[in-house]
Short mmCIF file of C-alpha atoms in Angstrom, two decimals:
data_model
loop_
_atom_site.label_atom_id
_atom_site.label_comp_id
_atom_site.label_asym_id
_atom_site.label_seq_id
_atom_site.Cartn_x
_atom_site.Cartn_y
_atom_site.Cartn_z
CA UNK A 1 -93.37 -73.72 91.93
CA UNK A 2 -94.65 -77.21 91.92
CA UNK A 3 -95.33 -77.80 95.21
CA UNK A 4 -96.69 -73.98 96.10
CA UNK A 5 -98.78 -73.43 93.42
CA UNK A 6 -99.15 -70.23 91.79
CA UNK A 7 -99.74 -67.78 94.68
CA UNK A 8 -97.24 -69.96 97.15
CA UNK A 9 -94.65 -69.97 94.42
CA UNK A 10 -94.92 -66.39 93.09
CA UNK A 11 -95.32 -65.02 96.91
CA UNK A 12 -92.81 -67.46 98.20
CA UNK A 13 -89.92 -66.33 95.61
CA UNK A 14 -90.52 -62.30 96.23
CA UNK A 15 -90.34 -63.20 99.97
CA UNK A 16 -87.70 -65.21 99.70
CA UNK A 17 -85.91 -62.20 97.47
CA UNK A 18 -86.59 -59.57 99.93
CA UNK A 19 -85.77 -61.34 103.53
CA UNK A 20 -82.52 -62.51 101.42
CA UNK A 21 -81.72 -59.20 100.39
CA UNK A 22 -82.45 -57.86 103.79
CA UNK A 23 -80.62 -60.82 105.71
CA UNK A 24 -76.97 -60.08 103.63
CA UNK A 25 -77.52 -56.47 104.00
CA UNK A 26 -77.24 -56.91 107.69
CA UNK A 27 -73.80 -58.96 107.23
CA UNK A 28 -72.59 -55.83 104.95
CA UNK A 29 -73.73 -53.77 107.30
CA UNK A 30 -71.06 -55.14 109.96
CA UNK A 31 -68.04 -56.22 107.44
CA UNK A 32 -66.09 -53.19 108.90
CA UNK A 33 -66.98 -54.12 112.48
CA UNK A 34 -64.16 -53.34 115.66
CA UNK A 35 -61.81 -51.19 113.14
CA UNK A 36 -61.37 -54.28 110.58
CA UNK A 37 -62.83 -55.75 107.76
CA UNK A 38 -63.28 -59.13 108.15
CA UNK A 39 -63.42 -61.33 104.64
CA UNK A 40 -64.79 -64.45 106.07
CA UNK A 41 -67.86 -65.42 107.32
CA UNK A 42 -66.86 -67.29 109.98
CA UNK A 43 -63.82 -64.60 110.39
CA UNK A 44 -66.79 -62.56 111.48
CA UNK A 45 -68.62 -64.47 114.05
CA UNK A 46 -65.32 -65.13 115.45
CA UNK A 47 -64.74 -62.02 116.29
CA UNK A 48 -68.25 -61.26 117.68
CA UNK A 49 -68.74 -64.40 119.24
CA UNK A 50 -65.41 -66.38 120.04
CA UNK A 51 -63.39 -69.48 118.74
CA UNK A 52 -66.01 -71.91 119.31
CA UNK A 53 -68.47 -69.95 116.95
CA UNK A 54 -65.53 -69.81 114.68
CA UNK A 55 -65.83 -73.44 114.34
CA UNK A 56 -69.24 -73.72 113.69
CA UNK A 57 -69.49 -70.93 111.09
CA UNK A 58 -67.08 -72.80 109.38
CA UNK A 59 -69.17 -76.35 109.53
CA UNK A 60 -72.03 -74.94 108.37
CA UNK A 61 -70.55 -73.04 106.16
CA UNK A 62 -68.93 -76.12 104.41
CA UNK A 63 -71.67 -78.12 104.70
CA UNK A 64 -73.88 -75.78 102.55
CA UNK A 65 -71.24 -75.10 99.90
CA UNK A 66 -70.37 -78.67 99.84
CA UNK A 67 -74.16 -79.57 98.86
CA UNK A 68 -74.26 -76.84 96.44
CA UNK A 69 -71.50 -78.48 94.71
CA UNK A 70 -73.19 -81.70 94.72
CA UNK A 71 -75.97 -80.04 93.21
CA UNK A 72 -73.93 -78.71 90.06
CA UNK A 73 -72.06 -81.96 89.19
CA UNK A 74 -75.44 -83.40 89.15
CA UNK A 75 -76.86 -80.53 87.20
CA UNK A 76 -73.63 -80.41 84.74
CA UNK A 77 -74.63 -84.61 84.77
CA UNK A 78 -78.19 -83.67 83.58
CA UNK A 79 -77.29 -81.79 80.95
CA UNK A 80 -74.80 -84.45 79.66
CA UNK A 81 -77.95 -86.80 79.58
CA UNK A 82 -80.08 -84.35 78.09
CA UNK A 83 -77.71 -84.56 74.95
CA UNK A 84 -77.05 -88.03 74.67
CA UNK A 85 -80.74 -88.90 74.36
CA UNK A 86 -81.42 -86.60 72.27
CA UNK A 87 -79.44 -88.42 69.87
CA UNK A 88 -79.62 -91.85 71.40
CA UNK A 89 -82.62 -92.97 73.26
CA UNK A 90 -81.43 -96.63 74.17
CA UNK A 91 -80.88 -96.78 78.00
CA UNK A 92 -77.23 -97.68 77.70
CA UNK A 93 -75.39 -94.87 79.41
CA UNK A 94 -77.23 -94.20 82.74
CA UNK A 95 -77.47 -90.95 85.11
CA UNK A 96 -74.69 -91.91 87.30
CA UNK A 97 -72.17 -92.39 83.99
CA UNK A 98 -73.07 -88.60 83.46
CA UNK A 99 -72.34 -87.51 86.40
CA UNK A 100 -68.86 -89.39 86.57
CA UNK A 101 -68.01 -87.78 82.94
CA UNK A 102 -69.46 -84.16 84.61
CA UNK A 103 -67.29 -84.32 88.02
CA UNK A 104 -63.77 -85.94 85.93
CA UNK A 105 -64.74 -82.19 84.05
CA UNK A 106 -65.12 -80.48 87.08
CA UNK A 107 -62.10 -81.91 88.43
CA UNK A 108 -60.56 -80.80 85.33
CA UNK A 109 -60.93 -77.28 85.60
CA UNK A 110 -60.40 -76.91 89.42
CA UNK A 111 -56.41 -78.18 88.72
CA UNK A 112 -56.35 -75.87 85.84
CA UNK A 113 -57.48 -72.93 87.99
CA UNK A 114 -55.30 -72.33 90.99
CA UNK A 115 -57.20 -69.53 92.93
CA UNK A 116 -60.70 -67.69 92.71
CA UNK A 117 -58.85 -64.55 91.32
CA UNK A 118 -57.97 -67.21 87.97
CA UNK A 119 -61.49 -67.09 87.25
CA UNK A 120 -62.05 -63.41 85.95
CA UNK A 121 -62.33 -64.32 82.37
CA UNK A 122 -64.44 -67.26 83.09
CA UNK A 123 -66.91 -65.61 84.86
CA UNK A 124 -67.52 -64.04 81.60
CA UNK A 125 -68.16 -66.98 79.79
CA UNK A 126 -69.77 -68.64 82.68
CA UNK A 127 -72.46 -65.20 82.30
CA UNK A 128 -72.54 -65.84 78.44
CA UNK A 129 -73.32 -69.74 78.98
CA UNK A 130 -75.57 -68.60 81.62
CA UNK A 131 -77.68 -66.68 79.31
CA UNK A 132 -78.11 -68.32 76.40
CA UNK A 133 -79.89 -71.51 78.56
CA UNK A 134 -82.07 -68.53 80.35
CA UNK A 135 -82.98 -67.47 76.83
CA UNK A 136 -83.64 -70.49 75.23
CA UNK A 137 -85.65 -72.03 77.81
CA UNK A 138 -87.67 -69.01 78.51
CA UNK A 139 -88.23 -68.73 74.47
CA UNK A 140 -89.21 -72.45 74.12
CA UNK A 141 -91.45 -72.66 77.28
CA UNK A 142 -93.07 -69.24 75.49
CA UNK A 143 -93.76 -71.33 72.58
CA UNK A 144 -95.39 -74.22 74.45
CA UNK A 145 -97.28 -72.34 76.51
CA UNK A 146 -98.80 -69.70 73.54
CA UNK A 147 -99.47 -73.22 71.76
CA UNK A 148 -101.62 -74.21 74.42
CA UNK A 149 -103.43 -71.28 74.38
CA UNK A 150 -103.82 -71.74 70.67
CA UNK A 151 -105.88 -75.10 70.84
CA UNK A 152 -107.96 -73.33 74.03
CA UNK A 153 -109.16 -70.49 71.32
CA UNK A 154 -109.31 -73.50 68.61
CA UNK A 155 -112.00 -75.28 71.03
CA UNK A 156 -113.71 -72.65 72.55
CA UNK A 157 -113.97 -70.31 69.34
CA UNK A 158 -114.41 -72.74 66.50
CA UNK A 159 -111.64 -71.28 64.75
CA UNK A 160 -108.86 -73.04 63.13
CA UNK A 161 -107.38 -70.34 61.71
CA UNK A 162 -105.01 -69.18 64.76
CA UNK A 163 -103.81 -72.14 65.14
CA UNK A 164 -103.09 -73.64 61.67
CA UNK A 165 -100.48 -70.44 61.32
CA UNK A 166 -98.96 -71.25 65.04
CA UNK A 167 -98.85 -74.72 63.96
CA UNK A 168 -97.34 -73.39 60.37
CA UNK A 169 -94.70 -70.86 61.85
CA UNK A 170 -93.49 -72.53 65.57
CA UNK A 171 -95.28 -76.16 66.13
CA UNK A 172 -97.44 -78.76 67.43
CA UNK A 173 -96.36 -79.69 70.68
CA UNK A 174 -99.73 -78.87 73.66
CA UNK A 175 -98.13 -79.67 77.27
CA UNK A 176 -100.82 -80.68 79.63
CA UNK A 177 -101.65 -77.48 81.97
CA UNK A 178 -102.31 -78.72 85.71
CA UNK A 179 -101.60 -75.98 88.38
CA UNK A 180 -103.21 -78.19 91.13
CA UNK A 181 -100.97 -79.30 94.36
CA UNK A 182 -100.21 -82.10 94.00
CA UNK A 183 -100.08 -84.77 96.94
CA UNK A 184 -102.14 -85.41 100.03
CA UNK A 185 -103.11 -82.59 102.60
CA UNK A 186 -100.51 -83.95 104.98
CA UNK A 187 -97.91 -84.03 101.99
CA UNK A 188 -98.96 -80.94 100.80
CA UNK A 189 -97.98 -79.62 104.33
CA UNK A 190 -94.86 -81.33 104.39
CA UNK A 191 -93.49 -80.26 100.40
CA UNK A 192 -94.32 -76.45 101.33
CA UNK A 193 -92.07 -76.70 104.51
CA UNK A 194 -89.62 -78.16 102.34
CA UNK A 195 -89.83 -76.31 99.18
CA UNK A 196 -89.39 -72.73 101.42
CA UNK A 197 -86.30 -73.81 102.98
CA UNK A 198 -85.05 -75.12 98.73
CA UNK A 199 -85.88 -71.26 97.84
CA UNK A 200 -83.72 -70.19 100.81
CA UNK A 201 -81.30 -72.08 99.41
CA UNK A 202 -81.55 -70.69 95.83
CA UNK A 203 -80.85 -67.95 97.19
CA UNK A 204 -78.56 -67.89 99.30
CA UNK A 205 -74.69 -68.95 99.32
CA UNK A 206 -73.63 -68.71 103.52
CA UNK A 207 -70.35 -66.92 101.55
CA UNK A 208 -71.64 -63.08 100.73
CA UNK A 209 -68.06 -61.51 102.75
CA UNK A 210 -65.88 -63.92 100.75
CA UNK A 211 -67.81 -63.20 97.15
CA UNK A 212 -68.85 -59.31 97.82
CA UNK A 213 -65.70 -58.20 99.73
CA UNK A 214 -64.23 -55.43 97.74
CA UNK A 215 -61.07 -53.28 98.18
CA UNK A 216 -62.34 -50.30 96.78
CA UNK A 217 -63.58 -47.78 98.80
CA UNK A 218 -66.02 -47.47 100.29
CA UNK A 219 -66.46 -51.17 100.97
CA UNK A 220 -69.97 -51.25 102.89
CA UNK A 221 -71.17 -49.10 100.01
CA UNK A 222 -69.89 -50.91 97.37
CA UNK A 223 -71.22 -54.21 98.96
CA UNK A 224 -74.56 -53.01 99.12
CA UNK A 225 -74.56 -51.55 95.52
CA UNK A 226 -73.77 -55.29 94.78
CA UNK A 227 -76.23 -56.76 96.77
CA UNK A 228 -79.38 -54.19 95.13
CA UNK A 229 -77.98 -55.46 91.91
CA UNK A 230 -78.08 -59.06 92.96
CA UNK A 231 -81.55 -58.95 94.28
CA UNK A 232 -83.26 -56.47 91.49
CA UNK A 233 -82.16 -56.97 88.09
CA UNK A 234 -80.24 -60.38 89.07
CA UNK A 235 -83.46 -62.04 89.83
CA UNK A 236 -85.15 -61.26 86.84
CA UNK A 237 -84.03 -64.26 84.66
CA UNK A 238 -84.56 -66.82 87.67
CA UNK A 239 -88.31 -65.47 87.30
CA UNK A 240 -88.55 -65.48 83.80
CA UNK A 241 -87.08 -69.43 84.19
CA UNK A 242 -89.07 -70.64 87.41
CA UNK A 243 -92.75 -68.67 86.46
CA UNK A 244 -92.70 -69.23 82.71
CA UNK A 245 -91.50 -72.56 83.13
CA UNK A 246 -94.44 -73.23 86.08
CA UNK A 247 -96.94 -71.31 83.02
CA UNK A 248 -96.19 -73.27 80.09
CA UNK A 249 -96.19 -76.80 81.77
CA UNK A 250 -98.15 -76.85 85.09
CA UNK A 251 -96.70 -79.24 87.53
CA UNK A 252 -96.05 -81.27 85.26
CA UNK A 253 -92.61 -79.04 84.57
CA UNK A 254 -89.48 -80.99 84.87
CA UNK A 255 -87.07 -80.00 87.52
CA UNK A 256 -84.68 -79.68 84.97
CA UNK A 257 -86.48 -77.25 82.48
CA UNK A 258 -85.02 -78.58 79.12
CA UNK A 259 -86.46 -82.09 79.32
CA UNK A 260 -89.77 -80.29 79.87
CA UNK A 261 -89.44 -78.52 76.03
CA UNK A 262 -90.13 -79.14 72.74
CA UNK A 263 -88.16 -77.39 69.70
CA UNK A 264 -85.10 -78.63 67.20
CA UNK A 265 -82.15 -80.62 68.32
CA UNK A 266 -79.41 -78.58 67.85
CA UNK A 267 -81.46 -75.65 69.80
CA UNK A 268 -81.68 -77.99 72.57
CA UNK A 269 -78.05 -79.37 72.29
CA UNK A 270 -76.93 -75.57 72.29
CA UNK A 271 -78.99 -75.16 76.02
CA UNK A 272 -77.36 -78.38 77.33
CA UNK A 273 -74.08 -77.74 76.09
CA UNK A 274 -74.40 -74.01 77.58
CA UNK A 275 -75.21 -75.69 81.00
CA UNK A 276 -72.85 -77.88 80.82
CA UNK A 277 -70.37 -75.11 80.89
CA UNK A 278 -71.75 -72.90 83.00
CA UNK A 279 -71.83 -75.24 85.91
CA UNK A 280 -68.16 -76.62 85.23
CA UNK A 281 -67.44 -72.76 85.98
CA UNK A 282 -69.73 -72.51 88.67
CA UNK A 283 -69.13 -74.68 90.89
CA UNK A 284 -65.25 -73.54 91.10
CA UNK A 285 -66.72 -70.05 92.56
CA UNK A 286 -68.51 -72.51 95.55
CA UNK A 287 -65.42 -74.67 95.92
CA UNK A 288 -63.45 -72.38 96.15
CA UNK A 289 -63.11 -71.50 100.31
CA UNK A 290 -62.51 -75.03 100.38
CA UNK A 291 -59.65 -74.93 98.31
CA UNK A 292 -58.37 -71.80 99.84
CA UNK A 293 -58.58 -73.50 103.47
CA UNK A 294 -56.29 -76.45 102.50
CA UNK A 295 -54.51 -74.37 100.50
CA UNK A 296 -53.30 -72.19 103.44
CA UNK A 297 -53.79 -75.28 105.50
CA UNK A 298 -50.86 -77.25 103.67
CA UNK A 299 -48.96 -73.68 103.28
CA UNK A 300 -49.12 -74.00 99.35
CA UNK A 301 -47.72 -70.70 97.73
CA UNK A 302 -45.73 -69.96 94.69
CA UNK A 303 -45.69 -70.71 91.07
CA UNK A 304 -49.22 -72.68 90.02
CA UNK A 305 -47.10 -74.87 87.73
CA UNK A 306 -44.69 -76.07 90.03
CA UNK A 307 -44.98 -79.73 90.61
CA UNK A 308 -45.87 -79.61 94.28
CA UNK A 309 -48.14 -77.43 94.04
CA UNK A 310 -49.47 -78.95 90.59
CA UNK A 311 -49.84 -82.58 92.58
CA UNK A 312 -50.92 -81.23 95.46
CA UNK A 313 -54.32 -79.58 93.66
CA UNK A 314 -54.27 -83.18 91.46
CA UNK A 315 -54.82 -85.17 95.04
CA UNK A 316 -56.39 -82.82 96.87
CA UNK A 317 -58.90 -80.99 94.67
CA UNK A 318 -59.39 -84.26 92.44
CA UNK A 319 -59.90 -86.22 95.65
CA UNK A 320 -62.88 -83.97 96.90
CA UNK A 321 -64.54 -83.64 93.79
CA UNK A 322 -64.66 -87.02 93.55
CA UNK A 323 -66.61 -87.47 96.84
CA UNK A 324 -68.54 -84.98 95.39
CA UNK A 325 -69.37 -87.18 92.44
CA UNK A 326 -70.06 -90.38 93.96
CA UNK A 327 -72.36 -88.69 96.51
CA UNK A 328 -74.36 -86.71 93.28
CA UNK A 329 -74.21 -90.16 91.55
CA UNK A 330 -75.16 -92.34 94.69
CA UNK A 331 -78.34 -90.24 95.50
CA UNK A 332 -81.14 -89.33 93.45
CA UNK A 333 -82.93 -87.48 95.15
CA UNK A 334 -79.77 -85.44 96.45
CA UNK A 335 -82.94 -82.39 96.50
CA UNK A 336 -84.19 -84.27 100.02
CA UNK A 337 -81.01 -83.69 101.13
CA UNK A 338 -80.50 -79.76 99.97
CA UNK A 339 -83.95 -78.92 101.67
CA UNK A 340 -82.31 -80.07 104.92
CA UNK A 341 -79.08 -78.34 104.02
CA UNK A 342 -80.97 -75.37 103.96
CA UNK A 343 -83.10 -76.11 107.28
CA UNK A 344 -79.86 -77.18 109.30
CA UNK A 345 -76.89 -74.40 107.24
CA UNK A 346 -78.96 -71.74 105.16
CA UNK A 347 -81.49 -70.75 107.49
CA UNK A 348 -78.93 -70.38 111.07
CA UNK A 349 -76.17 -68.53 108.60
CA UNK A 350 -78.38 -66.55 106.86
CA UNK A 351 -80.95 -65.59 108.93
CA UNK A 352 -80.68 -66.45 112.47
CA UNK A 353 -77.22 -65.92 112.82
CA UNK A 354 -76.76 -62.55 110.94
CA UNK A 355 -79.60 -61.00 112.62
CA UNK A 356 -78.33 -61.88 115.79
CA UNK A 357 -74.90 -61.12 115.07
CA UNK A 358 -76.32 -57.80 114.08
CA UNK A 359 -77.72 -57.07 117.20
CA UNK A 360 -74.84 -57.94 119.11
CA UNK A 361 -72.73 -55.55 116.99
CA UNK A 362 -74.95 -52.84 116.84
CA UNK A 363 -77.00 -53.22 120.43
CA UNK A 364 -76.17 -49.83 121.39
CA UNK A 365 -76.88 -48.31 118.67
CA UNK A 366 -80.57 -50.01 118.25
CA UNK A 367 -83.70 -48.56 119.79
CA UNK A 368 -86.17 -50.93 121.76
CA UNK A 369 -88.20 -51.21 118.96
CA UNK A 370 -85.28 -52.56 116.85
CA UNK A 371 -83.96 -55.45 118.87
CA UNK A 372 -87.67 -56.35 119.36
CA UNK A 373 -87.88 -56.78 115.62
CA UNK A 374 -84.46 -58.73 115.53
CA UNK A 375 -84.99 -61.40 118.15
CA UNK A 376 -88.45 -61.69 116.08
CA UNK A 377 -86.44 -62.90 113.46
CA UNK A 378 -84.07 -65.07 115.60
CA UNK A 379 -87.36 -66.73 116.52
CA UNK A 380 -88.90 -67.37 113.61
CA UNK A 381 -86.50 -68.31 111.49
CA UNK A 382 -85.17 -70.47 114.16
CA UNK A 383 -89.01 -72.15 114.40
CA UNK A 384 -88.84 -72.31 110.24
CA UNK A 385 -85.48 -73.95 110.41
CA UNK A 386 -86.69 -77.28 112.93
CA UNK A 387 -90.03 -77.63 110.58
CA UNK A 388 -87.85 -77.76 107.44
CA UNK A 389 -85.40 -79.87 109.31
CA UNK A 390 -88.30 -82.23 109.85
CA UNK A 391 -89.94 -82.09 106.41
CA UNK A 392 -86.90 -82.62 104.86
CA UNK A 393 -85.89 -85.87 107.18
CA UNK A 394 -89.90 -87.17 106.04
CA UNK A 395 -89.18 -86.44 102.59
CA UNK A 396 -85.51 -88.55 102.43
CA UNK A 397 -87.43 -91.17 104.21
CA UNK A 398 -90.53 -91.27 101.78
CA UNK A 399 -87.87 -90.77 98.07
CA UNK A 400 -85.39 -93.67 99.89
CA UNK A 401 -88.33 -96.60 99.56
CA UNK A 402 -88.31 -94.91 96.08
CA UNK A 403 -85.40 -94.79 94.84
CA UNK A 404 -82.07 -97.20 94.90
CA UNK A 405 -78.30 -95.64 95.11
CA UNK A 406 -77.04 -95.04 91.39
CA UNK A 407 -81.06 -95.04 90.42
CA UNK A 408 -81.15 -93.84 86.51
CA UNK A 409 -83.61 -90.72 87.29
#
């Protein structure tokens, strides 16, 4: 939101929903393509398009969740911070430590959990967690914000009534309110380019067959049932987060919402703990082809305890996690680096390469009209990609004077 503005940001998100939405419709649309279902991504464009697009389904693929893991150890690293200093405000445990504590977690879990099907009563907790931070961040930022408002009717009205029972009842705390751009024209150019290709990003995974594939019948139905869910009522609470976050605190809002609030600790510690968890969780669900590819890679089956199979997820799994970690840890501004993800992975898997995919699969089955309106697409989004790719590149360049590897940020 901080780099669109209101009208960029609010316009930007809904686009972003719908073209989303649209985009992994078109990959349910062909799961059941040639008389089998294909489960993979890049399962899929290897059968449309060959081995060698095989290959590079599965790079880009990788590349994307690999970044989005990054992006929860340093998350699940925030939140670690968030509570130390909450209680300690001395400057003696940096960023990076967090992050190293928040990846040893992560590393944790991922040997306790041998395959995605493991997870089923975590994802309920993972929901729970998920929750309560929505609900206490949207309740705080509601407070801040109505406080503002408070002091505006104070100063404009004359009236100190309003406000001394706000100030009696839920507190004291007035965030500045600055919904300006901020930046230089030329910036301003360069931050929108890169913020569209973070909201593609946001939204999107580069995984939908692996995550929506479902045996019941009928699949393509039941994948699309999942995907109106995702994109209706799913987006709701990242809303609520992103526009009453933007509301209550301008551009001044913190990336990280919680450091942006004002309320009692142990509300606060409750949100941090909460995302703590929920990103431990998380970013299994992400790492998870990954595992499953060097799982079948190294032929590991049987019993989860066994001891070779036990060491095996120790090395391996503990071994990529903790590139993972030193990467999150290494690089502060590790966002640079997910707007390029998404201009180089998200934007070809998503959107260039499952509309044209589509159209290969479906060409006789499409009117004029229709593969005029695909290869639209292919174009665009392939024109959106390169300028994100470049913003992106400008940005890294810019944050890197900034910033120092294992900065405290």
């Amino acid at each position: 939101m901080a780099p669109l503005g209101w009208v960029g940001g609010v316009v930007g998100l809904i686009l972003a929903t719908a073209i989303s939405l649209y985009a992994n419709a078109l990959l349910a649309m062909i799961h059941e393509h040639g008389g089998k279902r294909h489960i993979r991504y890049r399962d899929l464009a290897g059968f449309i398009y060959g081995p060698k697009a095989y290959s590079l389904t599965w790079v880009l693929q990788y590349v994307n969740l690999f970044m989005i893991n990054v992006g929860y150890v340093i998350l699940a690293g925030q939140a670690l911070k968030a509570i130390y200093v909450l209680f300690r405000d001395d400057d003696a445990m940096k960023l990076p430590y967090f992050i190293a504590m928040a990846g040893f977690a992560c590393g944790l879990f991922a040997i306790c959990i041998p395959h995605l099907s493991a997870l089923r009563i975590w994802l309920g907790f993972s929901t729970f967690f998920s929750l309560v931070y929505i609900a206490i961040a949207v309740a705080l930022s509601l407070r801040d914000g109505i406080f503002t408002y408070s002091i505006s009717i104070t100063f404009i009205c004359g009236s100190h009534f309003l406000n001394r029972i706000y100030m009696l009842f839920i507190g004291t705390k007035a965030p500045p309110r600055d919904y300006s751009i901020p930046g230089s024209d030329l910036s301003r150019v360069f931050t929108t380019i890169g913020a569209s290709a973070s909201v593609v990003f946001a939204f999107n995974t580069g995984m939908l067959p692996e995550i929506q594939a479902t045996v019941r019948q009928p699949v393509v139905g039941n994948m699309m049932k999942a995907l109106y869910f995702q994109f209706t009522v799913g987006v709701v609470p990242l809303y609520a987060v992103a526009f009453i976050g933007y509301w209550a605190y301008g551009n001044d809002a913190d990336a990280y919402l919680l450091k942006s609030v004002d309320a009692p600790v142990w509300v606060i510690s409750l949100a941090n703990i909460s995302a703590f968890f929920q990103t431990v969780i998380a970013l299994h669900i992400f790492a998870s082809p990954m595992y499953e590819y060097l799982d079948t890679r190294y032929g590991i089956k049987g019993s989860a305890v066994a001891v070779k199979n036990l060491l095996f997820r120790v090395m391996v799994r503990g071994g990529y996690l903790a590139l993972t970690t030193l990467l999150a840890a290494a690089l502060p501004f590790i966002g640079d680096f997910m707007s390029l993800t998404g201009a180089i992975s998200t934007f070809p898997l998503t959107f260039i390469l499952a509309n044209h995919m589509y159209l290969v699969a479906k060409r006789d089955k499409l009117t004029s009209m229709q593969k005029s309106w695909h290869w639209l697409n292919i174009i665009f989004f392939g024109l959106m990609s390169v300028a994100a790719a470049v913003a992106a590149l400008r940005l890294i360049a810019v944050d890197s004077k900034n910033y120092s590897i294992f900065a405290d940020v």
